mmCIF file of C-alpha atoms in Angstrom:
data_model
loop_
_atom_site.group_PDB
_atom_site.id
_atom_site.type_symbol
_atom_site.label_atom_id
_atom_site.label_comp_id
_atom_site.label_asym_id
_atom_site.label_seq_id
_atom_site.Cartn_x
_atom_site.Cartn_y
_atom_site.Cartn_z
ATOM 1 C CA UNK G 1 0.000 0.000 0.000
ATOM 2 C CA UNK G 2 1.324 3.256 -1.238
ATOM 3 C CA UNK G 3 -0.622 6.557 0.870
ATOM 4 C CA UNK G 4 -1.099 9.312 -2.217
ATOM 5 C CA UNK G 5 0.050 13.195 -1.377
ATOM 6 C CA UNK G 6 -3.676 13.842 -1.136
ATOM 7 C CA UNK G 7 -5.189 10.725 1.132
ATOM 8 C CA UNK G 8 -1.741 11.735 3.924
ATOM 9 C CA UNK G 9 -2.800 15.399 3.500
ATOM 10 C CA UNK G 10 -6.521 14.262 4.047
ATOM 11 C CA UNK G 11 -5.164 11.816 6.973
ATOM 12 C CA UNK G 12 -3.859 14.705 8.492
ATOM 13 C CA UNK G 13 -6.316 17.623 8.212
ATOM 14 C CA UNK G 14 -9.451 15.530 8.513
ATOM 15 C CA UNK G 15 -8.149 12.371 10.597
ATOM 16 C CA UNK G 16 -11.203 12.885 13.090
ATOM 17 C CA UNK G 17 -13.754 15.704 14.364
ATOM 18 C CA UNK G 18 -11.225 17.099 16.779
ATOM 19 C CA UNK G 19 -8.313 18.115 14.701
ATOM 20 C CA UNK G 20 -11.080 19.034 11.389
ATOM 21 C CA UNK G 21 -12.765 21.237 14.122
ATOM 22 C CA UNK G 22 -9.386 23.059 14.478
ATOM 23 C CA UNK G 23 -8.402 23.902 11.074
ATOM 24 C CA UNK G 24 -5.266 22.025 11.050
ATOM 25 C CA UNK G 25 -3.761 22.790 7.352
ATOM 26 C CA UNK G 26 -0.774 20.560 5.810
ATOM 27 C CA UNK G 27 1.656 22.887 4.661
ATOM 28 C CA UNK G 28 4.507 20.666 3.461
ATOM 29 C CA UNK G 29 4.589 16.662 3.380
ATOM 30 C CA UNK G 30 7.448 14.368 2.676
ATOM 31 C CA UNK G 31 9.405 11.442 3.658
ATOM 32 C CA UNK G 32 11.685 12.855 6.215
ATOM 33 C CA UNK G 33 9.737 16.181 6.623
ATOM 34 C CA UNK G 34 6.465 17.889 7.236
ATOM 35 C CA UNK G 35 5.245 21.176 8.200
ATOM 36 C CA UNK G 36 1.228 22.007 9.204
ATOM 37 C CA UNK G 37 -0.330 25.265 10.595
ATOM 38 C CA UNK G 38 -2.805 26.008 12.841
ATOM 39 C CA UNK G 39 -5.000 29.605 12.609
ATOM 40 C CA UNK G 40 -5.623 31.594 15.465
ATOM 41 C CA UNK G 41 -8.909 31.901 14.638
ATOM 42 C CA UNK G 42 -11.108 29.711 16.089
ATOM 43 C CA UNK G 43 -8.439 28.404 18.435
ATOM 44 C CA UNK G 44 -8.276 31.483 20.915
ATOM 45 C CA UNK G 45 -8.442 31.523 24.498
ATOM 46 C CA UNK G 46 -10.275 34.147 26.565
ATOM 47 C CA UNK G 47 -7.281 36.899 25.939
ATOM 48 C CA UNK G 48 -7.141 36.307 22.499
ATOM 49 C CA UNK G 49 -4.056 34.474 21.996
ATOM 50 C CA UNK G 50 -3.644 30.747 20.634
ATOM 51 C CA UNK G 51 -5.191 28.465 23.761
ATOM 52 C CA UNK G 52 -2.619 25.783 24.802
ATOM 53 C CA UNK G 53 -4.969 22.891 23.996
ATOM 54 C CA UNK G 54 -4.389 23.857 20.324
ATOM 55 C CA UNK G 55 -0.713 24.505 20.707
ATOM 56 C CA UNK G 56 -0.661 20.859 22.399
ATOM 57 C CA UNK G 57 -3.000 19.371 19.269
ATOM 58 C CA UNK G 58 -0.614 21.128 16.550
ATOM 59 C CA UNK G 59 2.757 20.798 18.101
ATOM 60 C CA UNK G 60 1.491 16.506 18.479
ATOM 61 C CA UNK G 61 0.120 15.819 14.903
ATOM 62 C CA UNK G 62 2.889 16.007 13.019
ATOM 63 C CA UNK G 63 4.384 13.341 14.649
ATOM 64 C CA UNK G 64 1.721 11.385 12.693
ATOM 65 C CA UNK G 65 2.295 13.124 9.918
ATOM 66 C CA UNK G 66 5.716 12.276 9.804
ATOM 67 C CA UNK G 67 4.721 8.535 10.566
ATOM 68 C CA UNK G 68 2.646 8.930 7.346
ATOM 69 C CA UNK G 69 5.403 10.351 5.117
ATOM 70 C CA UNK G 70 8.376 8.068 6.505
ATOM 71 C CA UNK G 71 7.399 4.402 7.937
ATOM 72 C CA UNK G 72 6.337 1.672 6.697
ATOM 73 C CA UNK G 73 2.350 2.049 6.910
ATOM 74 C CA UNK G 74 1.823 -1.421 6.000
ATOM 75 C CA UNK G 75 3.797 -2.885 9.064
ATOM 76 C CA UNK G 76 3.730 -0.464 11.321
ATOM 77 C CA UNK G 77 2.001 1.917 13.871
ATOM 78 C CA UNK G 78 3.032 4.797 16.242
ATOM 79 C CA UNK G 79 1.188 5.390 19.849
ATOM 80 C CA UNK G 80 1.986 8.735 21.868
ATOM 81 C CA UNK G 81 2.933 8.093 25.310
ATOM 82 C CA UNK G 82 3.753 11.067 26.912
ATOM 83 C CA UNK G 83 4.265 14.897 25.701
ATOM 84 C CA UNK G 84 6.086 17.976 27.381
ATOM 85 C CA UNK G 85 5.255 21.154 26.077
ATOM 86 C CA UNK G 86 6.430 24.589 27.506
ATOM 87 C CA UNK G 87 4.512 27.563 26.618
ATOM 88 C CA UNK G 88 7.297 30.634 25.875
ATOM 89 C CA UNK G 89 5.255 33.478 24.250
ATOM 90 C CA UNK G 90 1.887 34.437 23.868
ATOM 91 C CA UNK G 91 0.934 33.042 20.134
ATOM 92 C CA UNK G 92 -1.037 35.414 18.684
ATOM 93 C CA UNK G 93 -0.865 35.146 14.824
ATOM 94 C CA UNK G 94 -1.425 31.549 12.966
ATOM 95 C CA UNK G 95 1.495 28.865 14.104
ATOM 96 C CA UNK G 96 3.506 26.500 12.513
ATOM 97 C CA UNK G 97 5.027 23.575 13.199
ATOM 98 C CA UNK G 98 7.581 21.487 11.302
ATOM 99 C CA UNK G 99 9.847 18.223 12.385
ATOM 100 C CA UNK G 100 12.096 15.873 10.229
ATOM 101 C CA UNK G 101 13.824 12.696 10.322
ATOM 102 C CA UNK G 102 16.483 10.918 8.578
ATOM 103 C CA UNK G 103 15.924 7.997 6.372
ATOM 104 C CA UNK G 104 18.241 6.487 8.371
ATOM 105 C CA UNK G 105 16.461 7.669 11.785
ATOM 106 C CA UNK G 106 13.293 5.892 10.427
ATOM 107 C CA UNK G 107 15.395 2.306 9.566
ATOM 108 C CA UNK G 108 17.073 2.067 12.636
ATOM 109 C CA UNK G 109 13.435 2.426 14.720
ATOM 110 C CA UNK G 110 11.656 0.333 12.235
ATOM 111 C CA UNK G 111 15.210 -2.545 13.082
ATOM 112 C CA UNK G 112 14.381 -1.672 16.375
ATOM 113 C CA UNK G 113 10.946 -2.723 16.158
ATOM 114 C CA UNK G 114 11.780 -5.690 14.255
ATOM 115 C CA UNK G 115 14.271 -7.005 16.838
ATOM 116 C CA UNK G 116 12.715 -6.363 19.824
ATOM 117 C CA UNK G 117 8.875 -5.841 19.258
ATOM 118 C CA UNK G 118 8.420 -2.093 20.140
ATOM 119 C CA UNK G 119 10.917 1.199 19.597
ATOM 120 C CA UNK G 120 10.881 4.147 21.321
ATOM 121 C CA UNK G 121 11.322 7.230 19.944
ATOM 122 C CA UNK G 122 11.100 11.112 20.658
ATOM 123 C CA UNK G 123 10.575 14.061 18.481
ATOM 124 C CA UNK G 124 11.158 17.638 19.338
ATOM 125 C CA UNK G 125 9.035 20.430 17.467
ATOM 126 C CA UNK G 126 8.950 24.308 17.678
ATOM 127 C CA UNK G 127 5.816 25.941 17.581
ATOM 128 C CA UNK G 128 6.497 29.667 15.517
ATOM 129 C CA UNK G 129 4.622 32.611 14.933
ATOM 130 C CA UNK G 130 3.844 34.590 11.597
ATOM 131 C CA UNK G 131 7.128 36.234 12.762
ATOM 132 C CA UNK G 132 9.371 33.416 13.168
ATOM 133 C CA UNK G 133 9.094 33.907 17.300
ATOM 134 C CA UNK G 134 9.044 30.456 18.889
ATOM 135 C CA UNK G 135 5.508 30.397 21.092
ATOM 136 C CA UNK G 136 6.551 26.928 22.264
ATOM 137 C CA UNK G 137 8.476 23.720 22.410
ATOM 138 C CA UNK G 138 7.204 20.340 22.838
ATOM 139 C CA UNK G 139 8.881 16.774 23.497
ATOM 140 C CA UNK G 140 7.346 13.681 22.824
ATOM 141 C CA UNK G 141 7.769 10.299 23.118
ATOM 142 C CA UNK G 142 5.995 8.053 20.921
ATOM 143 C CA UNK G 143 6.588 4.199 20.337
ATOM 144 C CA UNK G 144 6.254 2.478 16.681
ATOM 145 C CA UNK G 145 4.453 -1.048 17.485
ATOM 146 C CA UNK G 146 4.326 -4.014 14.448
ATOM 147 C CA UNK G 147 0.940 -3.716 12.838
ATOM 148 C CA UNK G 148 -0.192 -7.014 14.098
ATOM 149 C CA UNK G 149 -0.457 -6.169 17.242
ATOM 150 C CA UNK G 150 -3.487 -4.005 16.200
ATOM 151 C CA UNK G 151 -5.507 -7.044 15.668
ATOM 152 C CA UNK G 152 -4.521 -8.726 19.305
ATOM 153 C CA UNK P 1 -15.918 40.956 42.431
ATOM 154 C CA UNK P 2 -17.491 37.510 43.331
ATOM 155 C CA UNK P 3 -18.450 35.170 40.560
ATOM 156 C CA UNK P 4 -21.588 32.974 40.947
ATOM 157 C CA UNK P 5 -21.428 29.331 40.564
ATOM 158 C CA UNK P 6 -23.222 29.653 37.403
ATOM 159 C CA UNK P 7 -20.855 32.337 36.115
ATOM 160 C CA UNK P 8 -18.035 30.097 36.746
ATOM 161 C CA UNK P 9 -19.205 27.296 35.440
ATOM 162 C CA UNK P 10 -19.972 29.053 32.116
ATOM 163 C CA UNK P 11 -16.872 30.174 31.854
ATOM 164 C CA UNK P 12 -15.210 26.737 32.211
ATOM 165 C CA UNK P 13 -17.520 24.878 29.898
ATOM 166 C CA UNK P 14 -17.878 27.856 27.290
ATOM 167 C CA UNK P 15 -14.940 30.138 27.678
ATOM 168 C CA UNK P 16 -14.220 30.022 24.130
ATOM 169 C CA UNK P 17 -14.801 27.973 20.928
ATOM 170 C CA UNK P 18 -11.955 25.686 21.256
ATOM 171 C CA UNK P 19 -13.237 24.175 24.762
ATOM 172 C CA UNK P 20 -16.957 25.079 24.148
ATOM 173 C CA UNK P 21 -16.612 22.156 20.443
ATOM 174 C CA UNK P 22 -15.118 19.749 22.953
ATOM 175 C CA UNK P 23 -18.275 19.705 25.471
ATOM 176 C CA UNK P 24 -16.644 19.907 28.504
ATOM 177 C CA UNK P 25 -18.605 20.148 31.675
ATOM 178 C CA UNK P 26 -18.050 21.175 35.113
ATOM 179 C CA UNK P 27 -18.949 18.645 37.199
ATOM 180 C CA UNK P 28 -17.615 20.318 40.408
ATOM 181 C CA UNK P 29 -16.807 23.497 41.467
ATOM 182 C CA UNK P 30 -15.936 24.918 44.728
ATOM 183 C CA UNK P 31 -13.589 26.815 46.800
ATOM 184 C CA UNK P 32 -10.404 24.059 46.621
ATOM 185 C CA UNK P 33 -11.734 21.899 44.092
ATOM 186 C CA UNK P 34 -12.990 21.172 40.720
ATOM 187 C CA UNK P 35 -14.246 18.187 38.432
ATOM 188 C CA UNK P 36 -14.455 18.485 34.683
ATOM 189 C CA UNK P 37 -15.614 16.126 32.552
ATOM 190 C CA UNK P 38 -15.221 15.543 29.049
ATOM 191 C CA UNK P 39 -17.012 13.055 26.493
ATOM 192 C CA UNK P 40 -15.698 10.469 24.368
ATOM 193 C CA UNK P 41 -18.412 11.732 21.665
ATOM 194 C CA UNK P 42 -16.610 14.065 19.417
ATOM 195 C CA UNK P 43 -13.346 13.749 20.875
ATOM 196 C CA UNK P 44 -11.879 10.510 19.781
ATOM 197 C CA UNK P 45 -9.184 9.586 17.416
ATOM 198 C CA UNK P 46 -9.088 7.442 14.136
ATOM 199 C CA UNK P 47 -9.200 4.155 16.616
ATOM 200 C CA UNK P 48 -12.198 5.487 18.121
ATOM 201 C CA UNK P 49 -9.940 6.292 22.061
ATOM 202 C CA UNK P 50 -10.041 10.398 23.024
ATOM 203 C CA UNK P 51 -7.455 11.879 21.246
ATOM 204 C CA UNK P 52 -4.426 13.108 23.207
ATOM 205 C CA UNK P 53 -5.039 16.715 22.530
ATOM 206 C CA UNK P 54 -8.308 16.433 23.808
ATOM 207 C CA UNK P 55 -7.208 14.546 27.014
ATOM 208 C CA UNK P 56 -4.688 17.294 27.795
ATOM 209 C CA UNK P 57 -8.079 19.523 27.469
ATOM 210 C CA UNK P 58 -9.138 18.428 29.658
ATOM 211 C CA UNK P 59 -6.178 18.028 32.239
ATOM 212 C CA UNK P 60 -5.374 21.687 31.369
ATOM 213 C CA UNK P 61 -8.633 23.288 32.342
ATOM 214 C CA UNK P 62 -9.308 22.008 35.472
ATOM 215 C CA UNK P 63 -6.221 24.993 36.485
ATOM 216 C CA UNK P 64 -8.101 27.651 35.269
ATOM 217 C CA UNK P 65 -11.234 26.655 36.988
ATOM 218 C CA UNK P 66 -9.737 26.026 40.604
ATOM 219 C CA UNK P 67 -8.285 29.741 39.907
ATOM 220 C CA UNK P 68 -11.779 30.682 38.959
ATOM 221 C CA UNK P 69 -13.223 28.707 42.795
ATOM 222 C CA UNK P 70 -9.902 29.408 44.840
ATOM 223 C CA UNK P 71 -8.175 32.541 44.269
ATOM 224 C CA UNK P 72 -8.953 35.745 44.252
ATOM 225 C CA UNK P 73 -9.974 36.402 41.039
ATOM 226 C CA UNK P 74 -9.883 40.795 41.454
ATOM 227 C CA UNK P 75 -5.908 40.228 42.317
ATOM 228 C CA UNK P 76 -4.584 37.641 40.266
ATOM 229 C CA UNK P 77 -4.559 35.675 37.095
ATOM 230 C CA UNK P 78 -3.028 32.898 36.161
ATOM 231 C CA UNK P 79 -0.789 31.837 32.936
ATOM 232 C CA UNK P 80 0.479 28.034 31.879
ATOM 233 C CA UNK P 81 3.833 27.522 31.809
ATOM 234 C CA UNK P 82 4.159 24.187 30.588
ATOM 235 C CA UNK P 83 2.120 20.666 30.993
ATOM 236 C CA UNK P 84 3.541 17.109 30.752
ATOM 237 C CA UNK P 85 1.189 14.172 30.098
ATOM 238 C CA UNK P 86 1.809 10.559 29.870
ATOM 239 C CA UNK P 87 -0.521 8.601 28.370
ATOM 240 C CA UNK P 88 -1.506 5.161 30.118
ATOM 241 C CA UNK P 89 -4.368 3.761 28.658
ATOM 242 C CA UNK P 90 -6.547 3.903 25.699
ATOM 243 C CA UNK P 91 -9.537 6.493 27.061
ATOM 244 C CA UNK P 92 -12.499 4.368 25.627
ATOM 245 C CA UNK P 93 -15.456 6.042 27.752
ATOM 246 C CA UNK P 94 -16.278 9.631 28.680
ATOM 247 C CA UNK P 95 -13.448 11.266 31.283
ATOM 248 C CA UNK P 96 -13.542 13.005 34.450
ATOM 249 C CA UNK P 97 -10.194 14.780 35.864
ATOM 250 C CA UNK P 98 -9.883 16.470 39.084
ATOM 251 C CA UNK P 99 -7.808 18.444 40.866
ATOM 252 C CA UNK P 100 -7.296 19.883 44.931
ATOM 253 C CA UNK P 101 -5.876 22.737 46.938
ATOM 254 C CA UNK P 102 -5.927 23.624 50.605
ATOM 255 C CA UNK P 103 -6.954 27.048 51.245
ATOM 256 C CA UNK P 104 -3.219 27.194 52.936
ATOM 257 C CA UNK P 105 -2.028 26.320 49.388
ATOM 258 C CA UNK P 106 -3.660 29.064 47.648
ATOM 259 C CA UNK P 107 -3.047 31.916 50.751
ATOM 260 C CA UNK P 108 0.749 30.434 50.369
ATOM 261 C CA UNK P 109 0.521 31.247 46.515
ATOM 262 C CA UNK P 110 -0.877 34.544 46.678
ATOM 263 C CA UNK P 111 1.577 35.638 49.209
ATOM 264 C CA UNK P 112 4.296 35.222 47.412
ATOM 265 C CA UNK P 113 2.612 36.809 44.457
ATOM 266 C CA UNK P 114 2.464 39.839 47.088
ATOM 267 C CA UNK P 115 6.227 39.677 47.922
ATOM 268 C CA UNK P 116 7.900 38.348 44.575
ATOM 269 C CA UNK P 117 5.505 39.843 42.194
ATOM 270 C CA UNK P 118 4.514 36.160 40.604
ATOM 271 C CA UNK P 119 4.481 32.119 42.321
ATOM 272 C CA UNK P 120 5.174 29.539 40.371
ATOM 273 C CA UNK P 121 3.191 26.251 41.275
ATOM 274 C CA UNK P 122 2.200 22.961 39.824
ATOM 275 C CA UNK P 123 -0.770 21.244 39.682
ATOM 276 C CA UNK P 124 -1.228 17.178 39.485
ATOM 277 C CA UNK P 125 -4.000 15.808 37.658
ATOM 278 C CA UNK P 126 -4.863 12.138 37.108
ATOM 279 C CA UNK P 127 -7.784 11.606 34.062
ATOM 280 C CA UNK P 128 -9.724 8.578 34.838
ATOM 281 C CA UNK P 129 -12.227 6.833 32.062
ATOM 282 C CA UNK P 130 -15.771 5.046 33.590
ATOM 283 C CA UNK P 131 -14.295 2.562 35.310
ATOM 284 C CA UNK P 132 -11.780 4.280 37.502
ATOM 285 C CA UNK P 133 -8.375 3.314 35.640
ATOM 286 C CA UNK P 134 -6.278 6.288 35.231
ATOM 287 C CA UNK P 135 -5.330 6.772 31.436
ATOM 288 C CA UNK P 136 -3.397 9.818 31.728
ATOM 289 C CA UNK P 137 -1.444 11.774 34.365
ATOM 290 C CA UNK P 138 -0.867 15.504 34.024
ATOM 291 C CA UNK P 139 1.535 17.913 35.611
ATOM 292 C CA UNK P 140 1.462 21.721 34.920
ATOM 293 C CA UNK P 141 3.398 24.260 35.971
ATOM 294 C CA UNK P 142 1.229 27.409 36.074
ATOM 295 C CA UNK P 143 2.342 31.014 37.634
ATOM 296 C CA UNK P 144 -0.023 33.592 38.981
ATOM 297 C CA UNK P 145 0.391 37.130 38.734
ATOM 298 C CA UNK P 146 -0.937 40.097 39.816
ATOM 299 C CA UNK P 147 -3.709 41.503 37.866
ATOM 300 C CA UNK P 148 -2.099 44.780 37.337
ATOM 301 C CA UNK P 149 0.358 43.533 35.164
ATOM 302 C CA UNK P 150 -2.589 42.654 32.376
ATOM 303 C CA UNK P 151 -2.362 46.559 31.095
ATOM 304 C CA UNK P 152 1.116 46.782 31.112
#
């Protein structure tokens, strides 16, 4: 199976109600890369600014994104188990958010999972305003898991 | 300035679109201690579980509405620093998170606030689904300030 530019951009903007609600755009998809965007409108908190649940929501996806654009679909899946995220400015245009990985990142977790059932793994993201001003940082550890175990 | 129950609560479950899509609802609110709520229904991910940045909703909020109960609301505000959450289990039902503090605790806070000009605290959170297992745990550092500074 072979995901199209438009079903992974699809995947990602429209995966479920919750990220469709926020108007989660996919800027830039590739193996080894991806950028999306969140807009500030529709996603601000009582002072106006972006509210952290949105930061949280955009500065997570990509990490699927990325699983989209770089693993092995057919064998494998990613779960989140924890995120960190530290809230340095008030974000008050549209964000972004990009992250990348080496081809050779991805085959050494995808060995890892082979050998030894699970792999850890952690991606770090900036979250930047229309002026290039980080808002903030998040950390998170996700783990890619063998596709079969989906069906156990 | 005191806030009715019913103003508070409407400003937890509708303070602005972001939280007010997700449905939460304020199960609990008085001086010390809150209890949010937040359904499975229009939350969950593509595997049909409440999707992480709706779970860290929801152990996010819960801050801003023991601010709302405990502090005093004419004097201070509060800002989010930054959250970690670690994910435990898949969240299959509707989830309730809640969070406590003495009235020692928040006198503590606010006098420091008086002599430092900000406090720094953190707030523990476990999310549990229906049956009582916890499937997240949330830690936030938030920092309260005096109101005064919001026109500067």
């Amino acid at each position: 199976m072979e995901l199209s530019y438009d079903e992974i951009k699809l995947f990602i903007e429209k995966p479920f109600a919750f990220v469709e609600r926020m108007g989660i755009q996919a800027l830039e998809l590739k193996p080894g890369y991806v950028k999306l965007a969140a807009p500030l409108e529709g996603n601000g908190n009582h002072i106006g600014s972006m509210y952290a649940g949105a930061l949280f929501t955009l500065a997570e996806m990509p990490a699927g994104a990325l699983y989209l654009t770089t693993f092995d679909v057919t064998r494998y899946y990613p779960i989140v188990k924890e995120v960190h995220i530290r809230f340095r400015r008030p974000a008050r245009t549209d964000i972004t958010a990009a992250i990348s990985m080496t081809a050779e990142q991805a085959r050494e977790i995808q060995k890892v999972v082979e050998q030894e059932g699970k792999a850890d793994f952690t991606l770090e993201i900036e979250l930047l305003d229309a002026g290039g001003t980080v808002v903030a940082v998040g950390k998170g550890v996700y783990q890619l898991r063998p596709m079969a175990e989906i069906s156990v």
